[in-house]
Amino acid sequence: MPRLFGTSGIRGVANREVDPLLAMKVGLGLARLVGSSGRVVVGRDTRTSGGMLESALLSGLLSGGCTAVRVGTVPTPVLAFATRRWRAKAGVMITASHNPPEYNGLKCWDGEGAAFTPEREQELEGEMGRGGGVEWRRVGRTEERDPVGEYLRWVLDRFPLRGGHRVAVDCGNGAASRVTPFLLREGGCTVLSLNGFPSGGFPGRGPEPSPASLSDLSALVVSGGAELGFAHDGDADRIAVVDDRGRFVQPDRLLALVASHLVGRGERVVTTVDASRVVEEWVERKGGKVVRTKVGDVSVARALREGGGKFGGEPSGAWIFPEAHLAPDGPLAAVMVLRMLEEEGRRLSELLEEVPSYPLLREKLPCSPAEGEEKMERLRRGYARLRGVTGAEEVDGLRISFEEGSWVLVRPSGTEPCLRLTCEAREEGEARRRMKEVLSLIV
Ligand code: MG
């Protein structure tokens, strides 16, 4: 049986095939896994295929005897919040995150509001292969419930804002449309909203925030006189930020800034192998310690759950605040950035001026999983021949270090059929040279 889930826990995003029969089997398998009398919360992002997949998933859950609690279009962190808050046995989010509109998939959550680990996914896959549903008398039913109001109060009770901010928000027509502008208004901010209506084709700027796709947000921050701008991906577990001068903020530097703001002496911050070393530099200045994991919010959440920590984040903009919950949370991240500005009493551009910017190149090399494996093997055999290699580690893919302090990471993507390459150096030319050298071994 093929693996049903990518490492990100999202099924189906790798091949664009949105298969309702599979969604039905996931529903039935999940009912078997959590017990037929359990409640399962089901939400989705704004994708056009979301309703179709939801219907199939519900069929499976109901035929397995579960009560399915439908929450409609919500951000992934709100689905995770509701699953834990309402003491459900599990949650399922129908989303393909930042991927193009034609993709879709399923991401499962446990009763603690944490994403399924690969081991739990494997258990679910095992259950999916086994038999049919419950007898007719015990077939499940659906309930409808809206968690958004509860979520807004929960965030602002725990992490209140002084308010008075003027901010621009680009929801990209995704699931954040129902939450972030309202959350910030409730928190006393004036919100300039962009692409704030839900639409499955993501007509505004696509589901993935990038410097190019956020040019309208940058312009709005400047013309609207906003303090900064926030953007999310399709399911709003990620955040991207534009500073008060309308400039896209390099995610690693923002991660370093927020991590160092939150961390105390002797406390831990968790980030992934592909993040800039500026995270260590900034966190260690405050006496904190950085732990690195495999790429993917599931690995970050697991490290936080097992070893504790003040904050966990990936350069993708998926940030976890364990004091709140173990789900990466874009709307909460927006609140936390504003709280940082309030506590520091300075503008974002001023705070960022002090954070060094190391050239960081990220590229992707499209290839099938088999080709990718073959390229990784070639790299493992050949990297030692490159000049100035000082070591390599395999926390995730292969991360090669060089004597001048540069490093190159090559790893198979968990969400797309490609290899991802990341290279950091002290200066741009060096980064390009190192990237080229490593590419020459595998292309
Ligand atoms: Mg996402």
Tab-separated table of C-alpha atoms and ligand atoms in Angstrom:
chain	number	residue	atom	x	y	z
A	1	MET	CA	0.000	0.000	0.000
A	2	PRO	CA	1.472	3.388	-0.946
A	3	ARG	CA	2.048	5.989	1.740
A	4	LEU	CA	-1.048	8.121	1.897
A	5	PHE	CA	0.456	11.137	3.549
A	6	GLY	CA	3.371	13.373	2.722
A	7	THR	CA	5.697	14.346	5.552
A	8	SER	CA	3.592	17.464	5.978
A	9	GLY	CA	0.603	15.304	6.802
A	10	ILE	CA	-1.279	16.531	3.779
A	11	ARG	CA	-2.598	13.835	1.532
A	12	GLY	CA	-2.997	14.448	-2.163
A	13	VAL	CA	-1.133	17.700	-2.615
A	14	ALA	CA	1.778	16.025	-4.358
A	15	ASN	CA	-0.120	14.864	-7.412
A	16	ARG	CA	-3.016	17.288	-7.699
A	17	GLU	CA	-5.399	14.353	-7.633
A	18	VAL	CA	-8.258	15.079	-5.338
A	19	ASP	CA	-9.798	11.686	-4.703
A	20	PRO	CA	-13.170	11.595	-2.893
A	21	LEU	CA	-13.023	7.804	-2.467
A	22	LEU	CA	-9.813	8.218	-0.541
A	23	ALA	CA	-11.369	10.938	1.624
A	24	MET	CA	-14.227	8.535	2.417
A	25	LYS	CA	-11.728	5.841	3.426
A	26	VAL	CA	-9.879	8.334	5.630
A	27	GLY	CA	-13.211	9.096	7.335
A	28	LEU	CA	-13.995	5.449	7.948
A	29	GLY	CA	-10.426	4.668	9.032
A	30	LEU	CA	-10.443	7.585	11.446
A	31	ALA	CA	-13.757	6.404	12.941
A	32	ARG	CA	-12.157	3.007	13.552
A	33	LEU	CA	-9.049	4.644	15.019
A	34	VAL	CA	-10.828	6.952	17.496
A	35	GLY	CA	-13.773	4.684	18.282
A	36	SER	CA	-17.215	4.729	16.717
A	37	SER	CA	-18.808	6.876	19.431
A	38	GLY	CA	-16.212	9.660	19.066
A	39	ARG	CA	-16.688	13.192	17.812
A	40	VAL	CA	-14.518	14.460	14.963
A	41	VAL	CA	-14.319	18.139	13.970
A	42	VAL	CA	-14.188	18.798	10.226
A	43	GLY	CA	-13.129	22.090	8.638
A	44	ARG	CA	-11.821	23.307	5.305
A	45	ASP	CA	-10.112	26.208	3.612
A	46	THR	CA	-11.669	28.077	0.687
A	47	ARG	CA	-10.657	25.687	-2.125
A	48	THR	CA	-13.295	24.871	-4.751
A	49	SER	CA	-12.954	21.108	-4.172
A	50	GLY	CA	-13.340	21.502	-0.385
A	51	GLY	CA	-17.104	20.866	-0.240
A	52	MET	CA	-16.825	17.768	-2.406
A	53	LEU	CA	-14.042	16.286	-0.271
A	54	GLU	CA	-15.903	17.217	2.902
A	55	SER	CA	-19.019	15.319	1.792
A	56	ALA	CA	-16.944	12.217	1.097
A	57	LEU	CA	-15.069	12.491	4.392
A	58	LEU	CA	-18.357	12.898	6.292
A	59	SER	CA	-19.788	9.779	4.627
A	60	GLY	CA	-16.834	7.789	5.892
A	61	LEU	CA	-17.007	9.204	9.416
A	62	LEU	CA	-20.762	8.655	9.681
A	63	SER	CA	-20.634	5.140	8.284
A	64	GLY	CA	-18.017	4.444	10.967
A	65	GLY	CA	-20.434	5.687	13.650
A	66	CYS	CA	-18.738	8.999	14.498
A	67	THR	CA	-20.438	12.318	15.151
A	68	ALA	CA	-18.949	14.808	12.686
A	69	VAL	CA	-18.879	18.416	13.881
A	70	ARG	CA	-18.806	20.640	10.791
A	71	VAL	CA	-17.195	24.029	11.313
A	72	GLY	CA	-17.146	25.146	7.662
A	73	THR	CA	-14.387	27.400	6.324
A	74	VAL	CA	-11.874	28.136	9.077
A	75	PRO	CA	-8.091	28.515	9.351
A	76	THR	CA	-6.233	25.317	10.258
A	77	PRO	CA	-5.288	26.647	13.730
A	78	VAL	CA	-8.961	27.347	14.477
A	79	LEU	CA	-9.831	23.746	13.547
A	80	ALA	CA	-7.058	22.533	15.876
A	81	PHE	CA	-8.281	24.874	18.617
A	82	ALA	CA	-11.887	23.640	18.318
A	83	THR	CA	-10.800	19.989	18.365
A	84	ARG	CA	-9.041	20.467	21.692
A	85	ARG	CA	-11.505	22.939	23.182
A	86	TRP	CA	-14.549	20.776	22.502
A	87	ARG	CA	-12.761	17.615	23.642
A	88	ALA	CA	-13.280	15.899	20.298
A	89	LYS	CA	-11.364	12.722	19.557
A	90	ALA	CA	-9.810	14.147	16.390
A	91	GLY	CA	-10.036	16.898	13.784
A	92	VAL	CA	-9.618	16.873	10.016
A	93	MET	CA	-8.667	19.931	7.997
A	94	ILE	CA	-9.324	19.855	4.250
A	95	THR	CA	-6.598	22.031	2.765
A	96	ALA	CA	-3.551	22.128	0.540
A	97	SER	CA	-2.025	24.976	2.553
A	98	HIS	CA	0.028	27.278	0.287
A	99	ASN	CA	-0.226	25.071	-2.827
A	100	PRO	CA	-2.037	26.165	-6.028
A	101	PRO	CA	-5.869	26.199	-6.141
A	102	GLU	CA	-6.247	22.860	-7.929
A	103	TYR	CA	-4.500	20.976	-5.112
A	104	ASN	CA	-6.236	19.685	-2.034
A	105	GLY	CA	-5.615	17.272	0.803
A	106	LEU	CA	-6.392	16.222	4.368
A	107	LYS	CA	-4.509	16.965	7.559
A	108	CYS	CA	-5.490	15.145	10.757
A	109	TRP	CA	-5.301	16.473	14.330
A	110	ASP	CA	-5.415	14.675	17.659
A	111	GLY	CA	-7.545	15.518	20.704
A	112	GLU	CA	-4.736	17.693	22.085
A	113	GLY	CA	-4.886	19.925	19.015
A	114	ALA	CA	-1.554	18.654	17.627
A	115	ALA	CA	-1.098	17.407	14.075
A	116	PHE	CA	-0.906	13.644	13.610
A	117	THR	CA	2.658	12.363	13.784
A	118	PRO	CA	3.860	10.081	10.962
A	119	GLU	CA	3.375	7.117	13.341
A	120	ARG	CA	-0.255	8.071	13.985
A	121	GLU	CA	-0.778	8.524	10.239
A	122	GLN	CA	0.533	5.031	9.715
A	123	GLU	CA	-1.960	3.678	12.244
A	124	LEU	CA	-4.706	5.469	10.366
A	125	GLU	CA	-3.534	3.980	7.084
A	126	GLY	CA	-3.675	0.561	8.705
A	127	GLU	CA	-7.292	1.124	9.792
A	128	MET	CA	-8.247	2.331	6.322
A	129	GLY	CA	-7.509	-1.105	4.906
A	130	ARG	CA	-9.883	-2.870	7.287
A	131	GLY	CA	-13.513	-3.608	6.624
A	132	GLY	CA	-16.701	-1.603	6.576
A	133	GLY	CA	-18.795	0.589	8.816
A	134	VAL	CA	-21.157	0.074	11.731
A	135	GLU	CA	-24.661	-1.407	11.550
A	136	TRP	CA	-27.501	0.878	10.478
A	137	ARG	CA	-28.697	1.654	14.016
A	138	ARG	CA	-25.329	3.113	14.970
A	139	VAL	CA	-24.589	5.234	11.891
A	140	GLY	CA	-23.324	8.676	12.994
A	141	ARG	CA	-24.759	12.154	12.477
A	142	THR	CA	-23.497	15.639	11.771
A	143	GLU	CA	-23.595	18.760	13.929
A	144	GLU	CA	-22.789	22.307	12.859
A	145	ARG	CA	-20.941	24.692	15.102
A	146	ASP	CA	-18.919	27.865	14.587
A	147	PRO	CA	-15.730	28.157	16.653
A	148	VAL	CA	-14.596	31.579	15.386
A	149	GLY	CA	-16.088	33.733	18.170
A	150	GLU	CA	-14.671	31.430	20.855
A	151	TYR	CA	-11.275	31.484	19.167
A	152	LEU	CA	-11.148	35.304	19.016
A	153	ARG	CA	-11.962	35.594	22.729
A	154	TRP	CA	-9.501	32.839	23.650
A	155	VAL	CA	-6.628	34.587	21.826
A	156	LEU	CA	-7.352	38.094	23.110
A	157	ASP	CA	-7.992	36.972	26.707
A	158	ARG	CA	-4.597	35.309	26.817
A	159	PHE	CA	-2.655	37.719	24.633
A	160	PRO	CA	-4.359	41.117	24.853
A	161	LEU	CA	-3.312	44.053	22.707
A	162	ARG	CA	-3.117	47.650	23.857
A	163	GLY	CA	-4.592	48.482	20.467
A	164	GLY	CA	-4.445	51.652	18.425
A	165	HIS	CA	-2.474	50.031	15.606
A	166	ARG	CA	-3.181	50.713	11.971
A	167	VAL	CA	-2.429	47.520	10.045
A	168	ALA	CA	-2.982	46.119	6.563
A	169	VAL	CA	-4.063	42.483	6.217
A	170	ASP	CA	-3.939	40.402	3.023
A	171	CYS	CA	-5.915	37.184	3.523
A	172	GLY	CA	-5.302	36.105	-0.078
A	173	ASN	CA	-8.964	34.988	-0.346
A	174	GLY	CA	-8.108	32.116	1.988
A	175	ALA	CA	-9.474	30.882	5.292
A	176	ALA	CA	-7.989	33.827	7.220
A	177	SER	CA	-10.724	36.002	5.671
A	178	ARG	CA	-13.039	34.863	8.456
A	179	VAL	CA	-10.600	35.500	11.270
A	180	THR	CA	-7.542	37.776	11.116
A	181	PRO	CA	-9.253	41.109	10.226
A	182	PHE	CA	-11.878	40.461	12.934
A	183	LEU	CA	-9.307	39.377	15.501
A	184	LEU	CA	-7.258	42.536	15.023
A	185	ARG	CA	-10.342	44.796	15.039
A	186	GLU	CA	-11.477	43.130	18.276
A	187	GLY	CA	-7.984	43.865	19.569
A	188	GLY	CA	-8.518	47.584	18.967
A	189	CYS	CA	-6.692	47.928	15.634
A	190	THR	CA	-7.756	49.746	12.482
A	191	VAL	CA	-7.574	47.148	9.712
A	192	LEU	CA	-7.068	47.865	6.010
A	193	SER	CA	-8.231	44.644	4.370
A	194	LEU	CA	-7.010	43.234	1.058
A	195	ASN	CA	-8.273	40.062	-0.709
A	196	GLY	CA	-10.498	39.594	2.316
A	197	PHE	CA	-13.354	37.662	0.708
A	198	PRO	CA	-13.172	33.844	0.567
A	199	SER	CA	-12.723	32.495	-2.965
A	200	GLY	CA	-11.577	29.018	-3.999
A	201	GLY	CA	-9.613	30.153	-7.052
A	202	PHE	CA	-7.519	32.554	-4.903
A	203	PRO	CA	-7.991	35.325	-7.521
A	204	GLY	CA	-6.192	38.042	-5.557
A	205	ARG	CA	-2.634	36.799	-5.335
A	206	GLY	CA	-2.674	32.992	-5.033
A	207	PRO	CA	-2.439	31.026	-1.779
A	208	GLU	CA	1.311	31.420	-1.208
A	209	PRO	CA	2.627	34.702	0.221
A	210	SER	CA	5.913	35.727	-1.432
A	211	PRO	CA	7.702	39.044	-2.067
A	212	ALA	CA	6.208	39.130	-5.585
A	213	SER	CA	2.672	38.138	-4.588
A	214	LEU	CA	2.587	40.681	-1.753
A	215	SER	CA	3.367	43.756	-3.864
A	216	ASP	CA	-0.228	45.019	-3.455
A	217	LEU	CA	0.046	44.627	0.309
A	218	SER	CA	3.325	46.578	0.302
A	219	ALA	CA	1.692	49.358	-1.687
A	220	LEU	CA	-1.299	49.419	0.677
A	221	VAL	CA	0.932	49.683	3.759
A	222	VAL	CA	2.647	52.728	2.261
A	223	SER	CA	-0.413	54.455	0.758
A	224	GLY	CA	-2.592	53.642	3.781
A	225	GLY	CA	-0.018	54.796	6.317
A	226	ALA	CA	-0.084	51.423	8.097
A	227	GLU	CA	2.352	50.307	10.755
A	228	LEU	CA	2.877	47.033	8.951
A	229	GLY	CA	1.121	44.437	6.816
A	230	PHE	CA	0.242	40.798	7.507
A	231	ALA	CA	-0.436	38.033	4.978
A	232	HIS	CA	-1.348	34.353	5.292
A	233	ASP	CA	-1.287	31.249	3.139
A	234	GLY	CA	-4.501	29.478	2.030
A	235	ASP	CA	-5.245	27.879	5.422
A	236	ALA	CA	-3.654	30.615	7.569
A	237	ASP	CA	-1.264	28.503	9.572
A	238	ARG	CA	1.505	30.715	8.195
A	239	ILE	CA	2.292	34.387	8.397
A	240	ALA	CA	4.299	36.754	6.205
A	241	VAL	CA	4.981	40.369	7.106
A	242	VAL	CA	5.599	43.661	5.302
A	243	ASP	CA	7.284	46.336	7.439
A	244	ASP	CA	6.196	49.954	7.985
A	245	ARG	CA	8.144	51.000	4.883
A	246	GLY	CA	6.328	48.480	2.695
A	247	ARG	CA	9.241	46.061	2.469
A	248	PHE	CA	8.740	42.292	2.553
A	249	VAL	CA	10.469	41.057	5.689
A	250	GLN	CA	12.841	38.175	5.127
A	251	PRO	CA	11.162	35.381	7.155
A	252	ASP	CA	14.308	34.093	8.889
A	253	ARG	CA	15.122	37.528	10.290
A	254	LEU	CA	11.588	37.992	11.575
A	255	LEU	CA	11.707	34.515	13.100
A	256	ALA	CA	14.981	35.425	14.858
A	257	LEU	CA	13.504	38.693	16.106
A	258	VAL	CA	10.296	37.169	17.491
A	259	ALA	CA	12.145	34.177	18.983
A	260	SER	CA	14.669	36.397	20.750
A	261	HIS	CA	11.885	38.650	22.023
A	262	LEU	CA	10.008	35.726	23.581
A	263	VAL	CA	12.863	33.586	24.878
A	264	GLY	CA	14.258	33.917	28.396
A	265	ARG	CA	17.597	32.817	29.795
A	266	GLY	CA	17.944	29.024	29.662
A	267	GLU	CA	14.752	28.595	27.598
A	268	ARG	CA	14.450	26.748	24.313
A	269	VAL	CA	13.390	27.793	20.851
A	270	VAL	CA	12.766	25.189	18.157
A	271	THR	CA	13.411	25.785	14.477
A	272	THR	CA	14.136	23.644	11.428
A	273	VAL	CA	17.397	22.713	9.665
A	274	ASP	CA	16.708	25.102	6.784
A	275	ALA	CA	16.548	28.297	8.884
A	276	SER	CA	19.287	30.930	8.870
A	277	ARG	CA	21.950	30.880	11.568
A	278	VAL	CA	20.750	34.346	12.540
A	279	VAL	CA	18.173	32.481	14.664
A	280	GLU	CA	20.963	31.021	16.854
A	281	GLU	CA	22.839	34.316	16.957
A	282	TRP	CA	19.792	36.280	18.130
A	283	VAL	CA	18.381	33.713	20.547
A	284	GLU	CA	21.763	33.022	22.154
A	285	ARG	CA	22.251	36.767	22.785
A	286	LYS	CA	19.296	36.465	25.136
A	287	GLY	CA	20.722	33.375	26.834
A	288	GLY	CA	18.330	31.024	25.054
A	289	LYS	CA	19.090	27.824	23.206
A	290	VAL	CA	18.050	26.775	19.688
A	291	VAL	CA	17.050	23.204	18.861
A	292	ARG	CA	16.888	22.194	15.183
A	293	THR	CA	14.493	19.612	13.768
A	294	LYS	CA	13.455	18.218	10.425
A	295	VAL	CA	11.519	20.583	8.189
A	296	GLY	CA	7.764	20.614	8.815
A	297	ASP	CA	5.576	21.994	11.566
A	298	VAL	CA	4.829	18.449	12.750
A	299	SER	CA	8.511	17.977	13.685
A	300	VAL	CA	8.631	21.382	15.395
A	301	ALA	CA	5.468	20.610	17.388
A	302	ARG	CA	6.815	17.244	18.432
A	303	ALA	CA	10.095	18.756	19.704
A	304	LEU	CA	8.132	21.349	21.688
A	305	ARG	CA	5.823	18.732	23.136
A	306	GLU	CA	8.643	16.380	24.119
A	307	GLY	CA	11.316	18.815	25.244
A	308	GLY	CA	9.393	22.000	26.002
A	309	GLY	CA	10.188	25.433	24.607
A	310	LYS	CA	9.013	28.994	24.449
A	311	PHE	CA	8.471	29.219	20.724
A	312	GLY	CA	8.827	27.158	17.577
A	313	GLY	CA	8.990	28.413	14.017
A	314	GLU	CA	9.900	27.632	10.467
A	315	PRO	CA	11.157	30.039	7.780
A	316	SER	CA	7.962	29.179	5.891
A	317	GLY	CA	6.163	31.394	8.422
A	318	ALA	CA	4.567	28.509	10.377
A	319	TRP	CA	4.981	29.616	13.994
A	320	ILE	CA	3.931	27.714	17.104
A	321	PHE	CA	3.298	29.366	20.474
A	322	PRO	CA	3.164	26.425	22.903
A	323	GLU	CA	1.644	28.539	25.684
A	324	ALA	CA	-1.443	28.698	23.464
A	325	HIS	CA	-1.395	25.408	21.559
A	326	LEU	CA	0.735	23.157	19.370
A	327	ALA	CA	-0.766	24.195	16.030
A	328	PRO	CA	1.058	26.690	13.819
A	329	ASP	CA	-1.168	29.722	14.020
A	330	GLY	CA	-1.110	32.638	11.548
A	331	PRO	CA	-3.743	34.903	13.173
A	332	LEU	CA	-2.148	34.424	16.598
A	333	ALA	CA	1.254	35.185	15.055
A	334	ALA	CA	-0.092	38.563	13.881
A	335	VAL	CA	-1.169	39.354	17.456
A	336	MET	CA	2.221	38.286	18.806
A	337	VAL	CA	4.111	40.516	16.356
A	338	LEU	CA	1.990	43.490	17.446
A	339	ARG	CA	2.586	42.649	21.108
A	340	MET	CA	6.333	42.609	20.402
A	341	LEU	CA	6.099	46.106	18.892
A	342	GLU	CA	4.094	47.305	21.921
A	343	GLU	CA	6.581	45.845	24.395
A	344	GLU	CA	9.654	47.067	22.514
A	345	GLY	CA	8.097	50.445	21.823
A	346	ARG	CA	9.653	50.643	18.364
A	347	ARG	CA	8.693	50.268	14.731
A	348	LEU	CA	9.332	46.979	12.971
A	349	SER	CA	11.838	48.530	10.532
A	350	GLU	CA	13.864	49.865	13.483
A	351	LEU	CA	13.938	46.490	15.212
A	352	LEU	CA	14.948	44.763	11.990
A	353	GLU	CA	17.828	47.146	11.325
A	354	GLU	CA	19.810	45.429	14.054
A	355	VAL	CA	19.224	41.898	12.763
A	356	PRO	CA	21.909	40.842	10.286
A	357	SER	CA	20.847	39.674	6.871
A	358	TYR	CA	22.857	36.795	5.463
A	359	PRO	CA	22.335	35.912	1.822
A	360	LEU	CA	20.054	32.899	1.794
A	361	LEU	CA	19.186	31.261	-1.499
A	362	ARG	CA	16.285	28.859	-1.821
A	363	GLU	CA	15.666	26.886	-5.003
A	364	LYS	CA	13.562	23.956	-6.024
A	365	LEU	CA	14.465	21.262	-8.484
A	366	PRO	CA	11.324	19.554	-9.838
A	367	CYS	CA	11.714	15.760	-10.060
A	368	SER	CA	9.792	12.587	-9.260
A	369	PRO	CA	10.323	10.994	-5.822
A	370	ALA	CA	12.392	8.207	-7.464
A	371	GLU	CA	14.592	10.708	-9.328
A	372	GLY	CA	14.923	12.680	-6.108
A	373	GLU	CA	16.123	9.621	-4.217
A	374	GLU	CA	18.644	8.864	-6.958
A	375	LYS	CA	19.943	12.460	-6.847
A	376	MET	CA	20.219	12.351	-3.053
A	377	GLU	CA	22.250	9.154	-3.342
A	378	ARG	CA	24.571	10.781	-5.902
A	379	LEU	CA	25.000	13.722	-3.553
A	380	ARG	CA	25.819	11.490	-0.559
A	381	ARG	CA	28.463	9.731	-2.623
A	382	GLY	CA	29.948	12.883	-4.168
A	383	TYR	CA	29.798	15.803	-1.725
A	384	ALA	CA	33.122	15.028	-0.021
A	385	ARG	CA	34.868	15.916	-3.291
A	386	LEU	CA	33.757	19.575	-3.086
A	387	ARG	CA	36.454	21.962	-1.905
A	388	GLY	CA	36.389	23.132	1.695
A	389	VAL	CA	33.820	20.674	3.053
A	390	THR	CA	33.998	20.491	6.840
A	391	GLY	CA	31.115	18.148	7.546
A	392	ALA	CA	27.601	16.952	6.725
A	393	GLU	CA	24.575	15.951	8.748
A	394	GLU	CA	21.383	14.085	7.918
A	395	VAL	CA	18.716	15.458	10.271
A	396	ASP	CA	16.656	16.019	7.129
A	397	GLY	CA	18.094	15.369	3.669
A	398	LEU	CA	21.779	16.320	3.596
A	399	ARG	CA	23.200	19.533	5.075
A	400	ILE	CA	26.785	20.168	3.960
A	401	SER	CA	28.968	22.702	5.820
A	402	PHE	CA	31.946	24.515	4.354
A	403	GLU	CA	35.045	26.031	5.940
A	404	GLU	CA	34.039	29.668	5.321
A	405	GLY	CA	30.816	29.109	7.319
A	406	SER	CA	28.491	28.546	4.359
A	407	TRP	CA	26.120	25.596	4.267
A	408	VAL	CA	23.907	23.942	1.659
A	409	LEU	CA	20.882	21.811	2.511
A	410	VAL	CA	19.330	19.450	-0.058
A	411	ARG	CA	16.153	17.602	0.873
A	412	PRO	CA	13.115	16.028	-0.795
A	413	SER	CA	10.029	18.227	-0.335
A	414	GLY	CA	7.221	16.864	1.826
A	415	THR	CA	4.511	18.593	-0.175
A	416	GLU	CA	5.658	18.751	-3.805
A	417	PRO	CA	7.510	16.462	-6.234
A	418	CYS	CA	10.850	18.268	-6.017
A	419	LEU	CA	14.131	18.605	-4.168
A	420	ARG	CA	14.542	21.786	-2.135
A	421	LEU	CA	17.930	23.462	-1.919
A	422	THR	CA	18.852	26.066	0.665
A	423	CYS	CA	22.225	27.816	0.819
A	424	GLU	CA	23.481	30.402	3.279
A	425	ALA	CA	26.793	32.272	3.100
A	426	ARG	CA	28.324	35.504	4.343
A	427	GLU	CA	28.004	37.126	0.944
A	428	GLU	CA	25.864	36.663	-2.124
A	429	GLY	CA	28.626	35.595	-4.543
A	430	GLU	CA	29.783	32.867	-2.201
A	431	ALA	CA	26.211	31.605	-1.786
A	432	ARG	CA	25.733	31.414	-5.555
A	433	ARG	CA	29.053	29.592	-6.014
A	434	ARG	CA	28.270	27.015	-3.341
A	435	MET	CA	24.748	26.453	-4.697
A	436	LYS	CA	26.185	25.930	-8.180
A	437	GLU	CA	28.809	23.472	-6.942
A	438	VAL	CA	26.225	21.349	-5.157
A	439	LEU	CA	23.814	21.518	-8.108
A	440	SER	CA	26.586	20.312	-10.419
A	441	LEU	CA	26.624	17.021	-8.488
A	442	ILE	CA	22.939	16.283	-8.985
A	443	VAL	CA	21.708	17.930	-12.185
B	1	MG	MG	-0.542	26.311	5.493
